[in-house]
Short mmCIF file of C-alpha atoms and ligand atoms in Angstrom, two decimals:
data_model
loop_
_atom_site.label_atom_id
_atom_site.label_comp_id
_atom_site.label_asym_id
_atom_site.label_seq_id
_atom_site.Cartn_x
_atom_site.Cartn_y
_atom_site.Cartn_z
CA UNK A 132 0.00 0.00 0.00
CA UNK A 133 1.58 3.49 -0.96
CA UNK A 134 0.50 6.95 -0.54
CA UNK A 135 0.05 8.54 -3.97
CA UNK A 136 -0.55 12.31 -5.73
CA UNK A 137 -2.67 11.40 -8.44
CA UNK A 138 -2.91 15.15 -10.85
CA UNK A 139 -5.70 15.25 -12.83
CA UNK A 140 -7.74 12.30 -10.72
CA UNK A 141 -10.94 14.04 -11.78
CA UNK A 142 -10.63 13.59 -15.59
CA UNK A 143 -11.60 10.75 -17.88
CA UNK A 144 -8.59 8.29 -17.14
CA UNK A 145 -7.66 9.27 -13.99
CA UNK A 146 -11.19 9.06 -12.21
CA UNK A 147 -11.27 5.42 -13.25
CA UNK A 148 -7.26 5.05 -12.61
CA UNK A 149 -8.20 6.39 -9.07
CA UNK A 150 -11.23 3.43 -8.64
CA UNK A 151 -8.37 0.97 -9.90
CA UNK A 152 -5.89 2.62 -7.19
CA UNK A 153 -7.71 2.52 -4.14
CA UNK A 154 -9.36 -1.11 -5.14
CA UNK A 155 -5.78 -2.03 -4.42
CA UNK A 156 -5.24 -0.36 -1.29
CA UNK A 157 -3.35 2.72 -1.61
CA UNK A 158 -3.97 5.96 -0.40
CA UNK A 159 -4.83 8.76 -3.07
CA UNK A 160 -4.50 12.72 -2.66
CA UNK A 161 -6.32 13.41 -5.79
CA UNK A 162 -5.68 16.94 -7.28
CA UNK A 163 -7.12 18.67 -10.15
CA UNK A 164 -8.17 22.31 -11.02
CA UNK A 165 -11.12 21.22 -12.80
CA UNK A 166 -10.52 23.23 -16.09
CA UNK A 167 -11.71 20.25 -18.59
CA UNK A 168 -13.77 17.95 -15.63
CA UNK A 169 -15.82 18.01 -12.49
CA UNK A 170 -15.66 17.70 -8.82
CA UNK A 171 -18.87 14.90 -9.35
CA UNK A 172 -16.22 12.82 -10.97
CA UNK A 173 -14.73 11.86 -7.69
CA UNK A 174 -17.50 12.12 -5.37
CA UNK A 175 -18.63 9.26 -7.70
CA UNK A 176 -15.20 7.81 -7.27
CA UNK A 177 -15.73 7.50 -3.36
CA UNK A 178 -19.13 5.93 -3.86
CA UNK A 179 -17.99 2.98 -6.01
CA UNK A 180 -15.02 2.48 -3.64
CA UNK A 181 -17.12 1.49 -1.11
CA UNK A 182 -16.97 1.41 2.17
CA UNK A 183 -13.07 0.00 2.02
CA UNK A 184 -12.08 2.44 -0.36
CA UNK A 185 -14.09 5.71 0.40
CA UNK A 186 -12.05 7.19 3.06
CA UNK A 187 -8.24 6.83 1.39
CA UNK A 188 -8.95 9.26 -0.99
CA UNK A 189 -8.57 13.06 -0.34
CA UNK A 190 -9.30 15.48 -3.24
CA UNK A 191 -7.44 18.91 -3.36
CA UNK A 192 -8.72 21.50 -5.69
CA UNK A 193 -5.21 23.39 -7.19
CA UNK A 194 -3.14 23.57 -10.26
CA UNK A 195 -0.06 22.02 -10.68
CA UNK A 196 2.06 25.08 -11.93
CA UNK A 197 1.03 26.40 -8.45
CA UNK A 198 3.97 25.47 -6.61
CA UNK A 199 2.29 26.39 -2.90
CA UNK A 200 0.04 23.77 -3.10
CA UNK A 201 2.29 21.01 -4.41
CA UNK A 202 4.28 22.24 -1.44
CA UNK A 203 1.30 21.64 1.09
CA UNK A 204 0.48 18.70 -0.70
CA UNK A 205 3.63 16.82 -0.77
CA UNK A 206 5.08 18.63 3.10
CA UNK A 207 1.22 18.92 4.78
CA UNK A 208 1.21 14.66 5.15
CA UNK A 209 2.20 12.66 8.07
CA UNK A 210 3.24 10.01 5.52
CA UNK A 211 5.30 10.88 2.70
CA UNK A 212 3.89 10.97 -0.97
CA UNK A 213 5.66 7.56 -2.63
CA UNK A 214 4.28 8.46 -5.98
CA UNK A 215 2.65 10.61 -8.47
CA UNK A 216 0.63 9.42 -11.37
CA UNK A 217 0.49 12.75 -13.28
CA UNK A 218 -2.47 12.94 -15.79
CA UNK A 219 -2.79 16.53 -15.48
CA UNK A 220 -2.80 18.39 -19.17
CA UNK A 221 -4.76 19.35 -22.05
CA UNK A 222 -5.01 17.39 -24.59
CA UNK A 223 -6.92 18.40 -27.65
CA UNK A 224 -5.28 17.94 -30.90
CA UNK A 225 -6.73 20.71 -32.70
CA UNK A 226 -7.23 23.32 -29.69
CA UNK A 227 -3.00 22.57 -29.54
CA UNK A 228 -2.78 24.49 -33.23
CA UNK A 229 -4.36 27.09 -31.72
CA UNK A 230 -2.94 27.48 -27.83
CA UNK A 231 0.31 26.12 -28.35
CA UNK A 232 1.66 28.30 -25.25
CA UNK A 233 -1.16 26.95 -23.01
CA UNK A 234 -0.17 23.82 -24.20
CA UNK A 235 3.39 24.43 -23.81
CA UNK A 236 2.89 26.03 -20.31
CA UNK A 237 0.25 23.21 -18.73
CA UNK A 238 1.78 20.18 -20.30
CA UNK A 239 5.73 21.18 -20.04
CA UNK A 240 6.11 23.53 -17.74
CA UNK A 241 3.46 22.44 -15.03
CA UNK A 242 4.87 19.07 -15.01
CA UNK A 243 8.28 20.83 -14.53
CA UNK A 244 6.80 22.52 -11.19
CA UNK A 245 5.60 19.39 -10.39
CA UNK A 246 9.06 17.62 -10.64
CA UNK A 247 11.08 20.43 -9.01
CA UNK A 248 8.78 19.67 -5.53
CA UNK A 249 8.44 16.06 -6.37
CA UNK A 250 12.69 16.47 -5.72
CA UNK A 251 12.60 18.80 -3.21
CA UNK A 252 10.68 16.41 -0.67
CA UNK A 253 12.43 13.34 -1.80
CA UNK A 254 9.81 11.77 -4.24
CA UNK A 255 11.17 10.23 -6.99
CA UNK A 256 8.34 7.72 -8.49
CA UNK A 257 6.11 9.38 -11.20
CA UNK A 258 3.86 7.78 -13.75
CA UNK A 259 3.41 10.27 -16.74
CA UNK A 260 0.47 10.31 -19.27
CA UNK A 261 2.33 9.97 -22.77
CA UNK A 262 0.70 8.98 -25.91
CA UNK A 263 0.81 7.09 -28.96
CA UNK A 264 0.84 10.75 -31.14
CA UNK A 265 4.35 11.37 -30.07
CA UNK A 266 5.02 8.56 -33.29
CA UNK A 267 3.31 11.55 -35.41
CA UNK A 268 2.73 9.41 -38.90
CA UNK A 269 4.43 5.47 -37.44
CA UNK A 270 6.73 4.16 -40.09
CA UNK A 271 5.59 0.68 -38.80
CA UNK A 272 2.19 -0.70 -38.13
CA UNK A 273 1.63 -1.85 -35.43
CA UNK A 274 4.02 0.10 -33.84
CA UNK A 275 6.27 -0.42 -31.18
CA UNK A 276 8.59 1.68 -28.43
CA UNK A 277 11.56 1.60 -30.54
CA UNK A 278 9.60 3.38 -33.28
CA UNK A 279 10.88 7.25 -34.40
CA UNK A 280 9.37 10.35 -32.03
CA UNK A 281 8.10 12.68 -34.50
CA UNK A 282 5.20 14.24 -33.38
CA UNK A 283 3.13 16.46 -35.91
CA UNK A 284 1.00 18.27 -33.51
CA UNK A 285 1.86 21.17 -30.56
CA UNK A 286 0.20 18.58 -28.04
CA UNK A 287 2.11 15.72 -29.19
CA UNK A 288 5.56 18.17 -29.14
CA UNK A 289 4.62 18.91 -25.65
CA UNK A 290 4.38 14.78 -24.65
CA UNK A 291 7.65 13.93 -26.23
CA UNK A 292 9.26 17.01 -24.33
CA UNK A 293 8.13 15.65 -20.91
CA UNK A 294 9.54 12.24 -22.10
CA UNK A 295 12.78 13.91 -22.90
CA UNK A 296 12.91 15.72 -19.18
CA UNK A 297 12.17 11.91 -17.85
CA UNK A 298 14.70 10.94 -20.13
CA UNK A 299 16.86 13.62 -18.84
CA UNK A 300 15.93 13.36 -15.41
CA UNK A 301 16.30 9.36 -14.80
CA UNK A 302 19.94 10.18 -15.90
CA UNK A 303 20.97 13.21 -13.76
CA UNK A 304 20.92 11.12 -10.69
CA UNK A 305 19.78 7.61 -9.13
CA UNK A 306 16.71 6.79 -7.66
CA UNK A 307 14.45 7.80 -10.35
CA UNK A 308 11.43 4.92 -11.05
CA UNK A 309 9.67 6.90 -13.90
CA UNK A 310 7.07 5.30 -16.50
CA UNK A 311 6.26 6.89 -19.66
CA UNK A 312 2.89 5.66 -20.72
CA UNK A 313 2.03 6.08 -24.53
CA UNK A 314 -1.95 5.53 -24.62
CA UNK A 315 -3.43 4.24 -27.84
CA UNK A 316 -7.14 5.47 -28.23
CA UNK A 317 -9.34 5.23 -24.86
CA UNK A 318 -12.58 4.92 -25.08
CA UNK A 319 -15.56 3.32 -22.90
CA UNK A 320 -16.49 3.84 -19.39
CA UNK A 321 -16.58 1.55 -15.55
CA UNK A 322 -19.46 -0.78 -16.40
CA UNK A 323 -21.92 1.05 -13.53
CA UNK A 324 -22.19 3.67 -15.91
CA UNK A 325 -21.13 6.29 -12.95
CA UNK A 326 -18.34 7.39 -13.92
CA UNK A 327 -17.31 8.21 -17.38
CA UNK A 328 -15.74 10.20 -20.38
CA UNK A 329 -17.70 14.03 -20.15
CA UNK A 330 -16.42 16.08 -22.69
CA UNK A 331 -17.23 19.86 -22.41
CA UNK A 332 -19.01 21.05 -25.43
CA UNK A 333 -19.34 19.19 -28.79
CA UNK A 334 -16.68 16.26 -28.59
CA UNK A 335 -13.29 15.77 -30.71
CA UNK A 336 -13.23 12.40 -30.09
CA UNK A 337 -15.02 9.61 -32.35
CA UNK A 338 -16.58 7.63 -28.98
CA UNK A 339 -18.39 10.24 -26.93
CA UNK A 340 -19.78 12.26 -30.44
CA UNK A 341 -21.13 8.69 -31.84
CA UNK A 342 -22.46 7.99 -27.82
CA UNK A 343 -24.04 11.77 -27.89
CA UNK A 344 -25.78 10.56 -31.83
CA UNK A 345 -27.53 7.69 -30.25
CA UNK A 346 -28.66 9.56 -27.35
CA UNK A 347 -30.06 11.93 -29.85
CA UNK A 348 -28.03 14.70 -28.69
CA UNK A 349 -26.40 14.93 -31.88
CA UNK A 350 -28.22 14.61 -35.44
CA UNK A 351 -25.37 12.62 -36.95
CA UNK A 352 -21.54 11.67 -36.95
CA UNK A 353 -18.70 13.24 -39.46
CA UNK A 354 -16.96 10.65 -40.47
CA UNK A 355 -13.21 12.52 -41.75
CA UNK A 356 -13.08 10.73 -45.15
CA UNK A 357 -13.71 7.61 -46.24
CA UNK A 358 -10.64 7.61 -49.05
CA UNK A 359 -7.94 6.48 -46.80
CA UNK A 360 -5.07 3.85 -47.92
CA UNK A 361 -7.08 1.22 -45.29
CA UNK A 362 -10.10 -1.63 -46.27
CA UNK A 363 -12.77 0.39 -45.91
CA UNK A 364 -11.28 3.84 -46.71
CA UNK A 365 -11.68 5.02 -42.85
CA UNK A 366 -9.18 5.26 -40.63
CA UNK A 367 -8.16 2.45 -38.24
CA UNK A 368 -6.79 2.86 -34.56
CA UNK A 369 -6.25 0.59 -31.81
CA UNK A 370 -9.46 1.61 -28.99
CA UNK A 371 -8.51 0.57 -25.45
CA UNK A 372 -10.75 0.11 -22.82
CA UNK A 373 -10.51 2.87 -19.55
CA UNK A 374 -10.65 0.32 -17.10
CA UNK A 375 -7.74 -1.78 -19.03
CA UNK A 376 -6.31 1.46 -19.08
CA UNK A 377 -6.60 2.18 -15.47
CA UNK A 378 -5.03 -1.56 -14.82
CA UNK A 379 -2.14 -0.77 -16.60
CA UNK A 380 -1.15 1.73 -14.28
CA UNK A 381 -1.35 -0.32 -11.59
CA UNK A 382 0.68 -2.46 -13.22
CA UNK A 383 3.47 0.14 -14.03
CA UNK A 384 3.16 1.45 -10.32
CA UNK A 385 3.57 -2.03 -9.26
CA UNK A 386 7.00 -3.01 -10.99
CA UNK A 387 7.98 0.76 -10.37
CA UNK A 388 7.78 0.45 -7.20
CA UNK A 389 8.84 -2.94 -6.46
CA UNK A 390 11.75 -3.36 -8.44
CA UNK A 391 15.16 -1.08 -8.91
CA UNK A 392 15.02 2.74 -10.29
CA UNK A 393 14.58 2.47 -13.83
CA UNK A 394 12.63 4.48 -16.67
CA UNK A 395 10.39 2.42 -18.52
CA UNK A 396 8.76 3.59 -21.80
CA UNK A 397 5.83 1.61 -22.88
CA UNK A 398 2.48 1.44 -25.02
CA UNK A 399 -0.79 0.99 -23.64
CA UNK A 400 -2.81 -0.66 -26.30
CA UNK A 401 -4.54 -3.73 -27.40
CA UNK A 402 -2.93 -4.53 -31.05
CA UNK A 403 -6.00 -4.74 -32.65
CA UNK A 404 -7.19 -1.73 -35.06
CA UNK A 405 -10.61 -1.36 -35.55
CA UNK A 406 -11.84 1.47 -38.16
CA UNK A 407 -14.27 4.41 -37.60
CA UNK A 408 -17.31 2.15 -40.24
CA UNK A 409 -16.76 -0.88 -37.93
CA UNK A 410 -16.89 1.45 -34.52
CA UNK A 411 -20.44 2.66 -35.97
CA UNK A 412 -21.43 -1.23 -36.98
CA UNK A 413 -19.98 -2.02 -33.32
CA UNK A 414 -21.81 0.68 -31.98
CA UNK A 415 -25.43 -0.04 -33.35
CA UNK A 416 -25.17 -3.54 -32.69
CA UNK A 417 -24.24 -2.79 -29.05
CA UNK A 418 -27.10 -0.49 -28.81
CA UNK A 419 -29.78 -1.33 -30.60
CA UNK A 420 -29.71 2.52 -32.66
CA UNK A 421 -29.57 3.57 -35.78
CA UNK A 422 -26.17 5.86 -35.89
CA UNK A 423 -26.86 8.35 -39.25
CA UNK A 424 -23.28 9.65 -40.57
CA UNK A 425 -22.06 11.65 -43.46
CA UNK A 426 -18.67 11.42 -45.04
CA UNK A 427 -17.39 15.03 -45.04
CA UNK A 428 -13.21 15.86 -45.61
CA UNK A 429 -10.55 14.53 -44.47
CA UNK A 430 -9.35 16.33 -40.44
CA UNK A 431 -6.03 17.67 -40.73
CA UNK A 432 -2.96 15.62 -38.47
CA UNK A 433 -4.94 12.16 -39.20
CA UNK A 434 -3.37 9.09 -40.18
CA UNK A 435 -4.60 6.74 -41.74
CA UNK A 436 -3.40 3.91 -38.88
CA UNK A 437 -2.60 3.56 -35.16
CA UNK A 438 -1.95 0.22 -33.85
CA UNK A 439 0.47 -0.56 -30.96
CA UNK A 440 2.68 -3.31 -30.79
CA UNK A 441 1.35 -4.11 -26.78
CA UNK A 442 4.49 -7.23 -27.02
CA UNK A 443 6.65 -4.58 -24.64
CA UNK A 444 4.04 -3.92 -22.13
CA UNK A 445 3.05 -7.65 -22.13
CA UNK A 446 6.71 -8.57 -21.05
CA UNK A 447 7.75 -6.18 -19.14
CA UNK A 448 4.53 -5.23 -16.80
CA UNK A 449 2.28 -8.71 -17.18
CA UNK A 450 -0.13 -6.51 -18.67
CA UNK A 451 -2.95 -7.13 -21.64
CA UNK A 452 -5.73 -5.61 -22.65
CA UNK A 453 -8.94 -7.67 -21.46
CA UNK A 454 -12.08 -6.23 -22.58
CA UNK A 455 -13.30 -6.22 -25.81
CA UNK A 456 -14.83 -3.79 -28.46
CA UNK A 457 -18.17 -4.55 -27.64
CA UNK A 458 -17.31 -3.96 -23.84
CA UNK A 459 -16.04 -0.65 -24.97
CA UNK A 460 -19.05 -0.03 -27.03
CA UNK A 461 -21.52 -1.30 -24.05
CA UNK A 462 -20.03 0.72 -21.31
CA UNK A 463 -19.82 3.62 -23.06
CA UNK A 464 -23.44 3.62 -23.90
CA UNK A 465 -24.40 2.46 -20.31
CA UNK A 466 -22.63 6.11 -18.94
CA UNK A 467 -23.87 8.35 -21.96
CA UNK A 468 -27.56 7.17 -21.21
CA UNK A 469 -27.06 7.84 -17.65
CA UNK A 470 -25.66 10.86 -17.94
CA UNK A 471 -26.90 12.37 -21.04
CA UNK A 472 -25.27 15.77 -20.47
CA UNK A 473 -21.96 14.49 -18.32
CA UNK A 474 -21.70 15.46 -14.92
CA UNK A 475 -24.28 17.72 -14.89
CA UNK A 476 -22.39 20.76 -14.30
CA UNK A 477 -20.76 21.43 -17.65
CA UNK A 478 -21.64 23.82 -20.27
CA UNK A 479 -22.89 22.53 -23.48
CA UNK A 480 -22.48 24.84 -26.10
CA UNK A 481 -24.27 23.33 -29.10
CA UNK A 482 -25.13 20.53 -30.91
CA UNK A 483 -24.27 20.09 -34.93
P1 NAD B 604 -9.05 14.88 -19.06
O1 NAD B 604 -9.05 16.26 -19.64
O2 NAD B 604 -10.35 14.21 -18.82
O3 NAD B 604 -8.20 14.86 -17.70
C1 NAD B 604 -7.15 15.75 -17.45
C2 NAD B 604 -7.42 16.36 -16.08
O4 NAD B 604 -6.38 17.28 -15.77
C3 NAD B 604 -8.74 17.14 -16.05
O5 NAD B 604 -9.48 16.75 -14.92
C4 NAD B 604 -8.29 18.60 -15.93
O6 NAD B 604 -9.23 19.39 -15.24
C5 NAD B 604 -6.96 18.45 -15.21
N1 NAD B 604 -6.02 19.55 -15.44
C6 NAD B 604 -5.69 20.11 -16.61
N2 NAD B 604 -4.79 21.08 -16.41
C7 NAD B 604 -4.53 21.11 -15.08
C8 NAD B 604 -3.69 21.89 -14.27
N3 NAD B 604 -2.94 22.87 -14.79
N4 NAD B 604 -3.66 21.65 -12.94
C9 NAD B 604 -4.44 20.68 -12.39
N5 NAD B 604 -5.28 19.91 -13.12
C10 NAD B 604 -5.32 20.14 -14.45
O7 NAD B 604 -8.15 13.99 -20.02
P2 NAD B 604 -7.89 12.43 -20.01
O8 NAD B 604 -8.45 11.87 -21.26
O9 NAD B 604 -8.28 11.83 -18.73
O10 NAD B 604 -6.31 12.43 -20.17
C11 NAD B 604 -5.44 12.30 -19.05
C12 NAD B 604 -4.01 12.39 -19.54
O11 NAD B 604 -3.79 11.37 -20.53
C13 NAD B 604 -3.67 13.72 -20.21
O12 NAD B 604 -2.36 14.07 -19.85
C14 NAD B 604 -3.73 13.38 -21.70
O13 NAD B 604 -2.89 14.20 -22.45
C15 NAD B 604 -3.26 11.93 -21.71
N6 NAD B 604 -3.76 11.17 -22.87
C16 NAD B 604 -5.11 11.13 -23.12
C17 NAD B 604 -5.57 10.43 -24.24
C18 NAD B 604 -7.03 10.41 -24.59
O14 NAD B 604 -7.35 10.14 -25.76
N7 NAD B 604 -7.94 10.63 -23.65
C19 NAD B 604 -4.66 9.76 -25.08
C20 NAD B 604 -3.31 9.81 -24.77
C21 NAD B 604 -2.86 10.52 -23.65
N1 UFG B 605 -13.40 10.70 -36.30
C1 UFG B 605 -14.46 10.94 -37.16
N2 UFG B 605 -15.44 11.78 -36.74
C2 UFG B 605 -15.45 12.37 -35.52
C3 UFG B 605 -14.36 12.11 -34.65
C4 UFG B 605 -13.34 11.27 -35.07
O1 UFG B 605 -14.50 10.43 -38.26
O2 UFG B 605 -16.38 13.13 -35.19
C5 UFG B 605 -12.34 9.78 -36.73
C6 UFG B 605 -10.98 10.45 -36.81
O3 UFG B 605 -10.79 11.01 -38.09
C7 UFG B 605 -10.04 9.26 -36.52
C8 UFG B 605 -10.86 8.33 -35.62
O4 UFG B 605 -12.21 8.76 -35.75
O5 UFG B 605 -9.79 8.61 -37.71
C9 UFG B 605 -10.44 8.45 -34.16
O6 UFG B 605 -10.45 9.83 -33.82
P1 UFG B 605 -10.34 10.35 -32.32
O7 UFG B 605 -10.42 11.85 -32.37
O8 UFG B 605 -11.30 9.65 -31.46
O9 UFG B 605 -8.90 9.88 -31.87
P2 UFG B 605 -7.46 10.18 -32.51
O10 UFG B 605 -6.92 8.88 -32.98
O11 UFG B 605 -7.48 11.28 -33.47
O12 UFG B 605 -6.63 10.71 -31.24
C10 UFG B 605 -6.79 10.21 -29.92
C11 UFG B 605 -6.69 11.36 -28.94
C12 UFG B 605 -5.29 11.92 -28.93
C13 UFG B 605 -4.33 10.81 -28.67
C14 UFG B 605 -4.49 9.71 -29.69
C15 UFG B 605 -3.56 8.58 -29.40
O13 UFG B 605 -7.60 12.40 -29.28
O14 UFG B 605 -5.18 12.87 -27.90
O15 UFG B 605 -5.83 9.23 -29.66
O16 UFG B 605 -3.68 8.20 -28.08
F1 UFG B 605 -3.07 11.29 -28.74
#
């Protein structure tokens, strides 16, 4: 059991990452400033944790380029923090073209803050939210660690730069345990349906818009061009479930934590792509509705595949991908008809 600063516990991934955590015992200070989530998140959190689980986590409202309250955090315990597992960031593709010194400044600097107190109080196990866009366009399908870095997007620049500090880091002096996480495409939600993905206003992302189109929130998906170099002419990527997800960090914390400092670099993915027709065929069958869709242009930064190799991760953490697509499907349906609008306290700022 291990006391733990999870940043960013109220998002998508790290509300469920926190359920994972404390199902195994540890003790969570969960902080997040709330700027793409809600406090609900965790308060749901507490509930499915159960009477066991309910009263080892502590949620701190703050922002992690605020050095004061890393300070209390990490100096304010009567236990020291063993570990982070730092999901704080932004993370939208396209918003990244646009803000790429928010980007810069949350993703790269805040997670500097957060390593410069991490040091000062003698921390020196973090689990860091990378992602399979730092391979940009893969020269290899499916693609695995050894692959080129060459990220073609501000938020995937920012990822590979907090790699490199790791990088940097892990060799400036022992002691570091540091895991760089490279997520394929999570989707799906914890199988109560209480917790889930809630994006604020209409959604980038393929899962929550073609969720929001069979709730009838949304009159019909854009699917980004259907002339791609792949069978069906959409694009394929490799969907991983949020709980398998969650697992997998408690996996990484696990050999972190019980074996010598090391970095470790790994995917987080299934190995199986699955394009955007067969996520609508998956979809309907799961649900039992109709899912209308329109083939409009191509988005700009796609490619046309994203598949890990998950052989690394397999090895090296005892880790694989469980649930299926039509678990991802499922769940995700369970949680949008639930919780039509999220949370309940985010704006919604139109529908297409
Ligand atoms: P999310 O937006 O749901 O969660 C991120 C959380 O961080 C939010 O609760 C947000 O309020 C919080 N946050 C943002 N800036 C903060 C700051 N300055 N201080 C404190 N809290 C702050 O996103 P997610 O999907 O759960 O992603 C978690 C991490 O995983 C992110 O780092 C993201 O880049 C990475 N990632 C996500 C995906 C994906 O497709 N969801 C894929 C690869 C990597
Ligand atoms: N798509 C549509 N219509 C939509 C939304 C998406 O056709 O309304 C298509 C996209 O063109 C893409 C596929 O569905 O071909 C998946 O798109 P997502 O936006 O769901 O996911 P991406 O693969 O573009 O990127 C996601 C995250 C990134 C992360 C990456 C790898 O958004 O932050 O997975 O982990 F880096």
């Amino acid at each position: 059991m291990a006391q733990l600063l999870i940043t960013g516990g109220a998002g998508f991934i790290g509300s469920h990452t926190c359920l994972a955590l404390l199902k195994e015992g540890h003790n969570l200070f969960a902080l997040d400033n709330y700027c793409n989530s809600s406090p609900r998140s965790l308060e749901r959190v507490s509930v499915l944790a159960g009477i066991d689980g309910r009263d080892r986590i502590k949620v701190v409202k703050g922002d992690i380029r605020n050095k004061d309250v890393l300070r209390k955090v990490f100096g304010g315990q009567d236990q020291p923090i063993d570990a982070v597992v730092h999901f704080a960031g932004l993370k939208a593709v396209g918003e990244s073209f646009l803000y790429p010194l928010s980007y810069w400044d949350v993703n790269v600097n805040g997670t500097l803050c957060l390593l410069e107190v991490m040091k000062t109080y003698g921390c020196r196990t973090i689990v860091f939210s990378s992602s399979a866009t730092v391979y940009g366009f893969p020269q290899k399908i499916p693609t695995s660690e050894t692959s080129n870095v060459q990220p073609i997007n501000p938020y995937g620049s920012t990822k590979a730069a907090v790699e490199q500090l790791l990088a940097h880091l892990a060799d400036s002096e022992p002691g570091w345990r540091i895991a760089c996480l490279r997520y394929f495409n999570p989707v799906g939600a914890h199988p109560s349906g209480s917790i889930g993905e809630a994006p604020i206003g209409i959604p980038n992302n393929l899962f929550p818009f073609v969720s929001q189109v069979a709730v009838g929130i949304r009159k019909e998906l854009e699917i980004f061009g259907a002339d791609w170099p792949t069978p069906d002419g959409t694009p394929v990527r490799d969907y991983i479930h949020v709980m398998d997800l969650a697992e997998g960090h408690c996996a990484a914390l696990q050999a972190l934590l019980r074996e010598p400092p090391q970095l470790i670099t790994t995917n987080l993915g299934s190995g199986q792509g699955y394009s955007v027709l067969q996520i609508v065929k998956s979809f309907e069958e799961a649900t039992g509705r109709h899912i209308p869709y329109k083939i409009t242009p191509r988005r700009q930064g796609d490619a046309a595949f994203s598949i890990a190799d998950p052989t690394f991760a397999k090895n090296r953490l005892g880790w694989a991908t469980k649930r299926t697509l039509l678990d991802m499907c499922r769940d995700s349906w369970v949680w949008q008809q639930l919780n039509p609008f999220g949370y309940g306290d985010q704006k919604d700022d139109d529908s297409n």
